[in-house]
mmCIF file with all atom_site columns, C-alpha atoms in Angstrom:
data_model
loop_
_atom_site.group_PDB
_atom_site.id
_atom_site.type_symbol
_atom_site.label_atom_id
_atom_site.label_alt_id
_atom_site.label_comp_id
_atom_site.label_asym_id
_atom_site.label_entity_id
_atom_site.label_seq_id
_atom_site.pdbx_PDB_ins_code
_atom_site.Cartn_x
_atom_site.Cartn_y
_atom_site.Cartn_z
_atom_site.occupancy
_atom_site.B_iso_or_equiv
_atom_site.pdbx_formal_charge
_atom_site.auth_seq_id
_atom_site.auth_comp_id
_atom_site.auth_asym_id
_atom_site.auth_atom_id
_atom_site.pdbx_PDB_model_num
ATOM 1   C CA . UNK A 1 1   ? 0.104   0.046  -0.003  1.00 76.00 ? 1   UNK A CA 1
ATOM 2   C CA . UNK A 1 2   ? 1.303   3.499  -0.743  1.00 87.00 ? 2   UNK A CA 1
ATOM 3   C CA . UNK A 1 3   ? 1.397   5.668  2.245   1.00 90.00 ? 3   UNK A CA 1
ATOM 4   C CA . UNK A 1 4   ? 0.435   9.375  2.302   1.00 92.00 ? 4   UNK A CA 1
ATOM 5   C CA . UNK A 1 5   ? 3.865   10.436 2.778   1.00 93.00 ? 5   UNK A CA 1
ATOM 6   C CA . UNK A 1 6   ? 4.991   8.891  -0.644  1.00 95.00 ? 6   UNK A CA 1
ATOM 7   C CA . UNK A 1 7   ? 1.950   10.578 -2.196  1.00 95.00 ? 7   UNK A CA 1
ATOM 8   C CA . UNK A 1 8   ? 3.090   13.793 -0.509  1.00 95.00 ? 8   UNK A CA 1
ATOM 9   C CA . UNK A 1 9   ? 6.621   13.688 -1.553  1.00 96.00 ? 9   UNK A CA 1
ATOM 10  C CA . UNK A 1 10  ? 5.928   12.685 -5.173  1.00 96.00 ? 10  UNK A CA 1
ATOM 11  C CA . UNK A 1 11  ? 3.052   15.588 -5.569  1.00 97.00 ? 11  UNK A CA 1
ATOM 12  C CA . UNK A 1 12  ? 5.695   18.202 -3.954  1.00 96.00 ? 12  UNK A CA 1
ATOM 13  C CA . UNK A 1 13  ? 7.960   17.599 -7.047  1.00 96.00 ? 13  UNK A CA 1
ATOM 14  C CA . UNK A 1 14  ? 5.005   18.857 -9.488  1.00 96.00 ? 14  UNK A CA 1
ATOM 15  C CA . UNK A 1 15  ? 2.068   20.564 -8.042  1.00 97.00 ? 15  UNK A CA 1
ATOM 16  C CA . UNK A 1 16  ? 0.932   21.840 -11.334 1.00 96.00 ? 16  UNK A CA 1
ATOM 17  C CA . UNK A 1 17  ? -0.952  18.267 -11.510 1.00 96.00 ? 17  UNK A CA 1
ATOM 18  C CA . UNK A 1 18  ? -3.365  19.874 -8.971  1.00 96.00 ? 18  UNK A CA 1
ATOM 19  C CA . UNK A 1 19  ? -3.461  23.458 -10.524 1.00 94.00 ? 19  UNK A CA 1
ATOM 20  C CA . UNK A 1 20  ? -1.344  25.376 -12.629 1.00 94.00 ? 20  UNK A CA 1
ATOM 21  C CA . UNK A 1 21  ? 0.911   28.023 -10.998 1.00 95.00 ? 21  UNK A CA 1
ATOM 22  C CA . UNK A 1 22  ? 1.222   26.389 -7.692  1.00 96.00 ? 22  UNK A CA 1
ATOM 23  C CA . UNK A 1 23  ? 4.947   26.886 -6.093  1.00 97.00 ? 23  UNK A CA 1
ATOM 24  C CA . UNK A 1 24  ? 6.071   24.716 -3.420  1.00 97.00 ? 24  UNK A CA 1
ATOM 25  C CA . UNK A 1 25  ? 7.041   26.482 -0.037  1.00 97.00 ? 25  UNK A CA 1
ATOM 26  C CA . UNK A 1 26  ? 7.590   23.406 2.113   1.00 96.00 ? 26  UNK A CA 1
ATOM 27  C CA . UNK A 1 27  ? 6.112   19.911 2.804   1.00 96.00 ? 27  UNK A CA 1
ATOM 28  C CA . UNK A 1 28  ? 5.281   19.068 6.477   1.00 95.00 ? 28  UNK A CA 1
ATOM 29  C CA . UNK A 1 29  ? 5.062   22.701 7.241   1.00 95.00 ? 29  UNK A CA 1
ATOM 30  C CA . UNK A 1 30  ? 5.077   22.868 11.135  1.00 92.00 ? 30  UNK A CA 1
ATOM 31  C CA . UNK A 1 31  ? 2.308   24.942 13.004  1.00 90.00 ? 31  UNK A CA 1
ATOM 32  C CA . UNK A 1 32  ? 2.933   26.411 16.175  1.00 84.00 ? 32  UNK A CA 1
ATOM 33  C CA . UNK A 1 33  ? -0.092  26.638 18.381  1.00 74.00 ? 33  UNK A CA 1
ATOM 34  C CA . UNK A 1 34  ? 0.140   28.345 21.707  1.00 67.00 ? 34  UNK A CA 1
ATOM 35  C CA . UNK A 1 35  ? -3.678  27.477 22.830  1.00 64.00 ? 35  UNK A CA 1
ATOM 36  C CA . UNK A 1 36  ? -3.491  23.581 21.987  1.00 65.00 ? 36  UNK A CA 1
ATOM 37  C CA . UNK A 1 37  ? -2.296  20.799 19.910  1.00 66.00 ? 37  UNK A CA 1
ATOM 38  C CA . UNK A 1 38  ? -0.014  21.675 16.968  1.00 73.00 ? 38  UNK A CA 1
ATOM 39  C CA . UNK A 1 39  ? 0.490   19.954 13.744  1.00 85.00 ? 39  UNK A CA 1
ATOM 40  C CA . UNK A 1 40  ? 1.890   19.757 10.360  1.00 91.00 ? 40  UNK A CA 1
ATOM 41  C CA . UNK A 1 41  ? 0.536   20.860 6.995   1.00 94.00 ? 41  UNK A CA 1
ATOM 42  C CA . UNK A 1 42  ? 1.288   18.242 4.480   1.00 95.00 ? 42  UNK A CA 1
ATOM 43  C CA . UNK A 1 43  ? 2.022   20.852 1.891   1.00 97.00 ? 43  UNK A CA 1
ATOM 44  C CA . UNK A 1 44  ? 2.468   24.689 1.995   1.00 96.00 ? 44  UNK A CA 1
ATOM 45  C CA . UNK A 1 45  ? 2.364   26.267 -1.470  1.00 97.00 ? 45  UNK A CA 1
ATOM 46  C CA . UNK A 1 46  ? 1.800   29.622 -2.960  1.00 96.00 ? 46  UNK A CA 1
ATOM 47  C CA . UNK A 1 47  ? -0.622  29.971 -6.088  1.00 94.00 ? 47  UNK A CA 1
ATOM 48  C CA . UNK A 1 48  ? 0.206   32.248 -9.324  1.00 93.00 ? 48  UNK A CA 1
ATOM 49  C CA . UNK A 1 49  ? -1.743  35.144 -7.377  1.00 92.00 ? 49  UNK A CA 1
ATOM 50  C CA . UNK A 1 50  ? 0.574   35.049 -4.246  1.00 93.00 ? 50  UNK A CA 1
ATOM 51  C CA . UNK A 1 51  ? -2.049  33.538 -1.903  1.00 94.00 ? 51  UNK A CA 1
ATOM 52  C CA . UNK A 1 52  ? -1.054  30.716 0.588   1.00 96.00 ? 52  UNK A CA 1
ATOM 53  C CA . UNK A 1 53  ? -2.404  27.400 -0.420  1.00 96.00 ? 53  UNK A CA 1
ATOM 54  C CA . UNK A 1 54  ? -2.659  24.643 2.252   1.00 96.00 ? 54  UNK A CA 1
ATOM 55  C CA . UNK A 1 55  ? -2.770  21.205 0.787   1.00 96.00 ? 55  UNK A CA 1
ATOM 56  C CA . UNK A 1 56  ? -3.890  18.119 2.854   1.00 94.00 ? 56  UNK A CA 1
ATOM 57  C CA . UNK A 1 57  ? -3.589  14.884 1.605   1.00 93.00 ? 57  UNK A CA 1
ATOM 58  C CA . UNK A 1 58  ? -5.805  11.589 2.608   1.00 89.00 ? 58  UNK A CA 1
ATOM 59  C CA . UNK A 1 59  ? -6.088  8.173  1.291   1.00 85.00 ? 59  UNK A CA 1
ATOM 60  C CA . UNK A 1 60  ? -8.583  6.218  3.501   1.00 76.00 ? 60  UNK A CA 1
ATOM 61  C CA . UNK A 1 61  ? -12.117 6.737  4.366   1.00 71.00 ? 61  UNK A CA 1
ATOM 62  C CA . UNK A 1 62  ? -10.865 6.432  8.124   1.00 67.00 ? 62  UNK A CA 1
ATOM 63  C CA . UNK A 1 63  ? -8.562  9.184  7.812   1.00 64.00 ? 63  UNK A CA 1
ATOM 64  C CA . UNK A 1 64  ? -11.022 11.258 5.835   1.00 62.00 ? 64  UNK A CA 1
ATOM 65  C CA . UNK A 1 65  ? -13.444 11.292 8.769   1.00 63.00 ? 65  UNK A CA 1
ATOM 66  C CA . UNK A 1 66  ? -10.924 13.571 10.549  1.00 78.00 ? 66  UNK A CA 1
ATOM 67  C CA . UNK A 1 67  ? -9.908  15.625 7.593   1.00 84.00 ? 67  UNK A CA 1
ATOM 68  C CA . UNK A 1 68  ? -12.383 18.491 7.771   1.00 86.00 ? 68  UNK A CA 1
ATOM 69  C CA . UNK A 1 69  ? -11.561 18.821 11.724  1.00 85.00 ? 69  UNK A CA 1
ATOM 70  C CA . UNK A 1 70  ? -7.846  19.040 10.953  1.00 86.00 ? 70  UNK A CA 1
ATOM 71  C CA . UNK A 1 71  ? -8.528  21.373 7.996   1.00 89.00 ? 71  UNK A CA 1
ATOM 72  C CA . UNK A 1 72  ? -10.405 23.752 10.069  1.00 88.00 ? 72  UNK A CA 1
ATOM 73  C CA . UNK A 1 73  ? -7.923  23.695 13.076  1.00 87.00 ? 73  UNK A CA 1
ATOM 74  C CA . UNK A 1 74  ? -4.785  24.081 10.466  1.00 90.00 ? 74  UNK A CA 1
ATOM 75  C CA . UNK A 1 75  ? -6.324  27.066 8.787   1.00 90.00 ? 75  UNK A CA 1
ATOM 76  C CA . UNK A 1 76  ? -7.137  28.770 12.053  1.00 88.00 ? 76  UNK A CA 1
ATOM 77  C CA . UNK A 1 77  ? -3.577  28.390 13.248  1.00 90.00 ? 77  UNK A CA 1
ATOM 78  C CA . UNK A 1 78  ? -1.852  29.404 9.917   1.00 90.00 ? 78  UNK A CA 1
ATOM 79  C CA . UNK A 1 79  ? -3.766  32.780 9.584   1.00 90.00 ? 79  UNK A CA 1
ATOM 80  C CA . UNK A 1 80  ? -2.095  33.745 13.252  1.00 87.00 ? 80  UNK A CA 1
ATOM 81  C CA . UNK A 1 81  ? 1.272   32.030 12.344  1.00 90.00 ? 81  UNK A CA 1
ATOM 82  C CA . UNK A 1 82  ? 1.750   33.779 8.923   1.00 89.00 ? 82  UNK A CA 1
ATOM 83  C CA . UNK A 1 83  ? -0.105  36.880 9.688   1.00 90.00 ? 83  UNK A CA 1
ATOM 84  C CA . UNK A 1 84  ? -2.396  36.644 7.019   1.00 90.00 ? 84  UNK A CA 1
ATOM 85  C CA . UNK A 1 85  ? -6.228  37.067 6.435   1.00 88.00 ? 85  UNK A CA 1
ATOM 86  C CA . UNK A 1 86  ? -8.719  34.737 5.037   1.00 87.00 ? 86  UNK A CA 1
ATOM 87  C CA . UNK A 1 87  ? -8.778  36.521 1.862   1.00 87.00 ? 87  UNK A CA 1
ATOM 88  C CA . UNK A 1 88  ? -5.157  35.573 1.006   1.00 92.00 ? 88  UNK A CA 1
ATOM 89  C CA . UNK A 1 89  ? -5.430  31.930 2.224   1.00 94.00 ? 89  UNK A CA 1
ATOM 90  C CA . UNK A 1 90  ? -6.639  28.857 0.207   1.00 94.00 ? 90  UNK A CA 1
ATOM 91  C CA . UNK A 1 91  ? -7.017  25.098 1.064   1.00 95.00 ? 91  UNK A CA 1
ATOM 92  C CA . UNK A 1 92  ? -6.889  21.998 -1.323  1.00 96.00 ? 92  UNK A CA 1
ATOM 93  C CA . UNK A 1 93  ? -8.259  18.774 0.303   1.00 95.00 ? 93  UNK A CA 1
ATOM 94  C CA . UNK A 1 94  ? -6.874  16.071 -1.738  1.00 95.00 ? 94  UNK A CA 1
ATOM 95  C CA . UNK A 1 95  ? -7.988  12.407 -1.232  1.00 93.00 ? 95  UNK A CA 1
ATOM 96  C CA . UNK A 1 96  ? -8.315  9.089  -2.916  1.00 92.00 ? 96  UNK A CA 1
ATOM 97  C CA . UNK A 1 97  ? -11.363 8.043  -1.151  1.00 90.00 ? 97  UNK A CA 1
ATOM 98  C CA . UNK A 1 98  ? -14.382 10.332 -0.710  1.00 91.00 ? 98  UNK A CA 1
ATOM 99  C CA . UNK A 1 99  ? -17.176 8.001  0.362   1.00 88.00 ? 99  UNK A CA 1
ATOM 100 C CA . UNK A 1 100 ? -17.135 9.018  3.870   1.00 87.00 ? 100 UNK A CA 1
ATOM 101 C CA . UNK A 1 101 ? -15.701 12.635 3.324   1.00 89.00 ? 101 UNK A CA 1
ATOM 102 C CA . UNK A 1 102 ? -18.268 14.232 0.714   1.00 90.00 ? 102 UNK A CA 1
ATOM 103 C CA . UNK A 1 103 ? -20.880 15.277 3.263   1.00 87.00 ? 103 UNK A CA 1
ATOM 104 C CA . UNK A 1 104 ? -18.592 16.655 5.942   1.00 88.00 ? 104 UNK A CA 1
ATOM 105 C CA . UNK A 1 105 ? -16.620 18.511 3.345   1.00 90.00 ? 105 UNK A CA 1
ATOM 106 C CA . UNK A 1 106 ? -19.750 19.817 1.891   1.00 88.00 ? 106 UNK A CA 1
ATOM 107 C CA . UNK A 1 107 ? -20.757 21.316 5.149   1.00 85.00 ? 107 UNK A CA 1
ATOM 108 C CA . UNK A 1 108 ? -17.158 22.485 5.650   1.00 87.00 ? 108 UNK A CA 1
ATOM 109 C CA . UNK A 1 109 ? -17.233 24.473 2.165   1.00 86.00 ? 109 UNK A CA 1
ATOM 110 C CA . UNK A 1 110 ? -20.533 26.168 3.335   1.00 81.00 ? 110 UNK A CA 1
ATOM 111 C CA . UNK A 1 111 ? -19.117 27.516 6.540   1.00 80.00 ? 111 UNK A CA 1
ATOM 112 C CA . UNK A 1 112 ? -15.492 28.067 5.856   1.00 85.00 ? 112 UNK A CA 1
ATOM 113 C CA . UNK A 1 113 ? -14.575 31.778 5.238   1.00 83.00 ? 113 UNK A CA 1
ATOM 114 C CA . UNK A 1 114 ? -11.443 30.287 3.282   1.00 89.00 ? 114 UNK A CA 1
ATOM 115 C CA . UNK A 1 115 ? -11.769 29.268 -0.387  1.00 90.00 ? 115 UNK A CA 1
ATOM 116 C CA . UNK A 1 116 ? -11.695 25.346 -0.275  1.00 92.00 ? 116 UNK A CA 1
ATOM 117 C CA . UNK A 1 117 ? -11.471 22.932 -2.997  1.00 93.00 ? 117 UNK A CA 1
ATOM 118 C CA . UNK A 1 118 ? -11.855 19.232 -2.805  1.00 94.00 ? 118 UNK A CA 1
ATOM 119 C CA . UNK A 1 119 ? -9.723  16.905 -5.207  1.00 95.00 ? 119 UNK A CA 1
ATOM 120 C CA . UNK A 1 120 ? -10.371 13.222 -5.886  1.00 96.00 ? 120 UNK A CA 1
ATOM 121 C CA . UNK A 1 121 ? -7.186  11.571 -6.952  1.00 95.00 ? 121 UNK A CA 1
ATOM 122 C CA . UNK A 1 122 ? -6.086  8.393  -8.487  1.00 95.00 ? 122 UNK A CA 1
ATOM 123 C CA . UNK A 1 123 ? -2.459  7.169  -7.724  1.00 95.00 ? 123 UNK A CA 1
ATOM 124 C CA . UNK A 1 124 ? -0.297  4.449  -9.188  1.00 95.00 ? 124 UNK A CA 1
ATOM 125 C CA . UNK A 1 125 ? 1.627   1.580  -7.380  1.00 93.00 ? 125 UNK A CA 1
ATOM 126 C CA . UNK A 1 126 ? 4.586   4.185  -7.160  1.00 94.00 ? 126 UNK A CA 1
ATOM 127 C CA . UNK A 1 127 ? 2.496   6.755  -5.273  1.00 93.00 ? 127 UNK A CA 1
ATOM 128 C CA . UNK A 1 128 ? 2.274   9.127  -8.369  1.00 95.00 ? 128 UNK A CA 1
ATOM 129 C CA . UNK A 1 129 ? -1.000  10.887 -9.049  1.00 95.00 ? 129 UNK A CA 1
ATOM 130 C CA . UNK A 1 130 ? -2.402  9.956  -12.491 1.00 96.00 ? 130 UNK A CA 1
ATOM 131 C CA . UNK A 1 131 ? -5.924  11.635 -12.522 1.00 96.00 ? 131 UNK A CA 1
ATOM 132 C CA . UNK A 1 132 ? -7.432  14.724 -10.744 1.00 96.00 ? 132 UNK A CA 1
ATOM 133 C CA . UNK A 1 133 ? -11.062 15.359 -10.561 1.00 96.00 ? 133 UNK A CA 1
ATOM 134 C CA . UNK A 1 134 ? -12.532 18.313 -8.647  1.00 94.00 ? 134 UNK A CA 1
ATOM 135 C CA . UNK A 1 135 ? -15.379 17.308 -6.216  1.00 92.00 ? 135 UNK A CA 1
ATOM 136 C CA . UNK A 1 136 ? -18.507 19.061 -6.335  1.00 89.00 ? 136 UNK A CA 1
ATOM 137 C CA . UNK A 1 137 ? -20.281 19.834 -3.098  1.00 81.00 ? 137 UNK A CA 1
ATOM 138 C CA . UNK A 1 138 ? -23.711 18.148 -2.527  1.00 83.00 ? 138 UNK A CA 1
ATOM 139 C CA . UNK A 1 139 ? -26.691 20.453 -1.813  1.00 74.00 ? 139 UNK A CA 1
ATOM 140 C CA . UNK A 1 140 ? -27.675 20.598 1.706   1.00 66.00 ? 140 UNK A CA 1
ATOM 141 C CA . UNK A 1 141 ? -30.957 20.970 3.229   1.00 62.00 ? 141 UNK A CA 1
ATOM 142 C CA . UNK A 1 142 ? -31.125 24.891 3.644   1.00 58.00 ? 142 UNK A CA 1
ATOM 143 C CA . UNK A 1 143 ? -33.255 27.755 3.059   1.00 60.00 ? 143 UNK A CA 1
ATOM 144 C CA . UNK A 1 144 ? -31.814 30.716 1.302   1.00 63.00 ? 144 UNK A CA 1
ATOM 145 C CA . UNK A 1 145 ? -31.898 34.410 2.594   1.00 68.00 ? 145 UNK A CA 1
ATOM 146 C CA . UNK A 1 146 ? -30.935 37.322 0.482   1.00 75.00 ? 146 UNK A CA 1
ATOM 147 C CA . UNK A 1 147 ? -28.098 39.348 2.315   1.00 77.00 ? 147 UNK A CA 1
ATOM 148 C CA . UNK A 1 148 ? -28.796 42.772 3.828   1.00 80.00 ? 148 UNK A CA 1
ATOM 149 C CA . UNK A 1 149 ? -25.772 44.124 1.839   1.00 83.00 ? 149 UNK A CA 1
ATOM 150 C CA . UNK A 1 150 ? -27.000 45.153 -1.679  1.00 88.00 ? 150 UNK A CA 1
ATOM 151 C CA . UNK A 1 151 ? -25.556 47.297 -4.361  1.00 90.00 ? 151 UNK A CA 1
ATOM 152 C CA . UNK A 1 152 ? -26.874 49.050 -7.514  1.00 93.00 ? 152 UNK A CA 1
ATOM 153 C CA . UNK A 1 153 ? -24.560 50.451 -10.369 1.00 94.00 ? 153 UNK A CA 1
ATOM 154 C CA . UNK A 1 154 ? -25.718 53.239 -12.608 1.00 95.00 ? 154 UNK A CA 1
ATOM 155 C CA . UNK A 1 155 ? -24.381 53.895 -15.940 1.00 95.00 ? 155 UNK A CA 1
ATOM 156 C CA . UNK A 1 156 ? -25.062 56.603 -18.875 1.00 93.00 ? 156 UNK A CA 1
ATOM 157 C CA . UNK A 1 157 ? -24.823 53.974 -21.537 1.00 94.00 ? 157 UNK A CA 1
ATOM 158 C CA . UNK A 1 158 ? -26.031 50.570 -22.055 1.00 93.00 ? 158 UNK A CA 1
ATOM 159 C CA . UNK A 1 159 ? -22.617 49.290 -23.339 1.00 94.00 ? 159 UNK A CA 1
ATOM 160 C CA . UNK A 1 160 ? -20.825 50.425 -20.183 1.00 95.00 ? 160 UNK A CA 1
ATOM 161 C CA . UNK A 1 161 ? -23.234 48.807 -18.064 1.00 94.00 ? 161 UNK A CA 1
ATOM 162 C CA . UNK A 1 162 ? -23.192 45.483 -19.814 1.00 93.00 ? 162 UNK A CA 1
ATOM 163 C CA . UNK A 1 163 ? -19.462 45.395 -20.244 1.00 94.00 ? 163 UNK A CA 1
ATOM 164 C CA . UNK A 1 164 ? -19.325 45.922 -16.215 1.00 94.00 ? 164 UNK A CA 1
ATOM 165 C CA . UNK A 1 165 ? -21.764 43.068 -15.590 1.00 92.00 ? 165 UNK A CA 1
ATOM 166 C CA . UNK A 1 166 ? -19.533 40.884 -18.000 1.00 91.00 ? 166 UNK A CA 1
ATOM 167 C CA . UNK A 1 167 ? -16.473 41.810 -15.697 1.00 91.00 ? 167 UNK A CA 1
ATOM 168 C CA . UNK A 1 168 ? -18.346 41.105 -12.496 1.00 89.00 ? 168 UNK A CA 1
ATOM 169 C CA . UNK A 1 169 ? -19.783 37.875 -13.628 1.00 85.00 ? 169 UNK A CA 1
ATOM 170 C CA . UNK A 1 170 ? -16.270 36.709 -14.619 1.00 84.00 ? 170 UNK A CA 1
ATOM 171 C CA . UNK A 1 171 ? -14.804 37.837 -11.303 1.00 84.00 ? 171 UNK A CA 1
ATOM 172 C CA . UNK A 1 172 ? -17.562 36.043 -9.256  1.00 79.00 ? 172 UNK A CA 1
ATOM 173 C CA . UNK A 1 173 ? -17.061 32.717 -11.439 1.00 76.00 ? 173 UNK A CA 1
ATOM 174 C CA . UNK A 1 174 ? -13.337 32.848 -11.021 1.00 74.00 ? 174 UNK A CA 1
ATOM 175 C CA . UNK A 1 175 ? -13.479 32.776 -7.082  1.00 70.00 ? 175 UNK A CA 1
ATOM 176 C CA . UNK A 1 176 ? -16.518 30.261 -7.411  1.00 67.00 ? 176 UNK A CA 1
ATOM 177 C CA . UNK A 1 177 ? -19.258 32.641 -6.043  1.00 70.00 ? 177 UNK A CA 1
ATOM 178 C CA . UNK A 1 178 ? -22.484 31.164 -7.500  1.00 70.00 ? 178 UNK A CA 1
ATOM 179 C CA . UNK A 1 179 ? -24.954 32.072 -4.781  1.00 75.00 ? 179 UNK A CA 1
ATOM 180 C CA . UNK A 1 180 ? -25.760 35.756 -5.784  1.00 81.00 ? 180 UNK A CA 1
ATOM 181 C CA . UNK A 1 181 ? -28.242 37.729 -7.993  1.00 85.00 ? 181 UNK A CA 1
ATOM 182 C CA . UNK A 1 182 ? -27.429 39.950 -10.553 1.00 88.00 ? 182 UNK A CA 1
ATOM 183 C CA . UNK A 1 183 ? -29.682 41.604 -13.169 1.00 89.00 ? 183 UNK A CA 1
ATOM 184 C CA . UNK A 1 184 ? -29.750 44.665 -15.217 1.00 92.00 ? 184 UNK A CA 1
ATOM 185 C CA . UNK A 1 185 ? -32.016 47.813 -14.795 1.00 93.00 ? 185 UNK A CA 1
ATOM 186 C CA . UNK A 1 186 ? -33.337 49.973 -17.598 1.00 94.00 ? 186 UNK A CA 1
ATOM 187 C CA . UNK A 1 187 ? -35.256 53.438 -17.025 1.00 92.00 ? 187 UNK A CA 1
ATOM 188 C CA . UNK A 1 188 ? -37.868 53.707 -19.519 1.00 90.00 ? 188 UNK A CA 1
ATOM 189 C CA . UNK A 1 189 ? -39.448 57.050 -18.703 1.00 91.00 ? 189 UNK A CA 1
ATOM 190 C CA . UNK A 1 190 ? -38.892 60.468 -20.252 1.00 91.00 ? 190 UNK A CA 1
ATOM 191 C CA . UNK A 1 191 ? -37.555 62.677 -17.262 1.00 92.00 ? 191 UNK A CA 1
ATOM 192 C CA . UNK A 1 192 ? -34.995 64.517 -18.774 1.00 90.00 ? 192 UNK A CA 1
ATOM 193 C CA . UNK A 1 193 ? -33.128 64.865 -15.479 1.00 92.00 ? 193 UNK A CA 1
ATOM 194 C CA . UNK A 1 194 ? -32.266 60.997 -15.341 1.00 93.00 ? 194 UNK A CA 1
ATOM 195 C CA . UNK A 1 195 ? -28.750 61.141 -16.415 1.00 94.00 ? 195 UNK A CA 1
ATOM 196 C CA . UNK A 1 196 ? -27.838 57.455 -15.684 1.00 95.00 ? 196 UNK A CA 1
ATOM 197 C CA . UNK A 1 197 ? -30.732 55.408 -17.220 1.00 94.00 ? 197 UNK A CA 1
ATOM 198 C CA . UNK A 1 198 ? -28.898 52.077 -17.270 1.00 95.00 ? 198 UNK A CA 1
ATOM 199 C CA . UNK A 1 199 ? -28.017 50.150 -14.096 1.00 95.00 ? 199 UNK A CA 1
ATOM 200 C CA . UNK A 1 200 ? -27.439 46.587 -12.665 1.00 94.00 ? 200 UNK A CA 1
ATOM 201 C CA . UNK A 1 201 ? -28.456 45.345 -8.906  1.00 93.00 ? 201 UNK A CA 1
ATOM 202 C CA . UNK A 1 202 ? -26.352 42.849 -7.221  1.00 89.00 ? 202 UNK A CA 1
ATOM 203 C CA . UNK A 1 203 ? -26.698 40.956 -3.857  1.00 87.00 ? 203 UNK A CA 1
ATOM 204 C CA . UNK A 1 204 ? -25.455 37.710 -2.699  1.00 80.00 ? 204 UNK A CA 1
ATOM 205 C CA . UNK A 1 205 ? -27.236 35.107 -0.849  1.00 72.00 ? 205 UNK A CA 1
ATOM 206 C CA . UNK A 1 206 ? -26.595 33.745 2.852   1.00 53.00 ? 206 UNK A CA 1
ATOM 207 C CA . UNK A 1 207 ? -27.559 30.069 3.533   1.00 44.00 ? 207 UNK A CA 1
ATOM 208 C CA . UNK A 1 208 ? -29.076 29.007 6.667   1.00 37.00 ? 208 UNK A CA 1
ATOM 209 C CA . UNK A 1 209 ? -29.488 25.338 7.991   1.00 37.00 ? 209 UNK A CA 1
ATOM 210 C CA . UNK A 1 210 ? -33.310 24.570 8.723   1.00 37.00 ? 210 UNK A CA 1
ATOM 211 C CA . UNK A 1 211 ? -34.173 24.100 12.179  1.00 34.00 ? 211 UNK A CA 1
ATOM 212 C CA . UNK A 1 212 ? -37.164 23.184 13.990  1.00 36.00 ? 212 UNK A CA 1
ATOM 213 C CA . UNK A 1 213 ? -38.478 25.256 16.943  1.00 36.00 ? 213 UNK A CA 1
ATOM 214 C CA . UNK A 1 214 ? -38.991 21.992 18.792  1.00 31.00 ? 214 UNK A CA 1
ATOM 215 C CA . UNK A 1 215 ? -35.181 21.198 18.664  1.00 37.00 ? 215 UNK A CA 1
#
C-alpha cells in the first residue's frame, strides 16, 4: 500500500498536476499553536496570485473522517502564524477516498471563510498521481436568505453597463461564487433629469440550516 507520505513527496515535485501556477514552499510545514495541539500541514504552497495554499492529503475513509476537523484547525492556526487573512489563504483537500468525506466536506465548504476545493485523485503503485477530478459539493437542506448588503450601479450608457456586468460575472465565477443575484435595470421614462438610465443590481445570498422550533 502506498502511504500518504509517498504521495505527498511525489506531489511536491510537481504541484501543477493539481493546479497550474502552484509553487512549493515546504512539505510538512510545522504549525505552532499556543492554545492547544500543534500539527503539520502536508504541503504549503503559493498560487499564481501569491495566496498561501494549504494542501492536505488523505487516502482512506478512516482518515477522511478527521480531514475537515484537521483542516479547520490548521487554517485557524496558519492565519495567526503567517499573519494573513482569509482572503489571502486557500485550501486544497486531496483524497483518494470520498465516500465518508463528501458530506462533511460539503458542510465545511458552506461554513468556511477560506476558499476550499476538494480533489479526488487516482495514484499508481509508485504513489504518483495519474488523475485529478474536482469534487462538487452536495446540496444541503437549507433555506436561502438574501444578504442585507446590496448594490446598484448606474451608467450613462447601455454598453458600459453590459461591459461591467460581464466583468463582475467573470470575477465571481473565478472565485467560485455562485450564490448571488445579478440583473440589469433600464429606465424607460421620459424625465430629462435622469442622467444614468442604465444600471444593474447585485446581492449575494446567505444560507441557513433549517431548524425546528422544537429542537
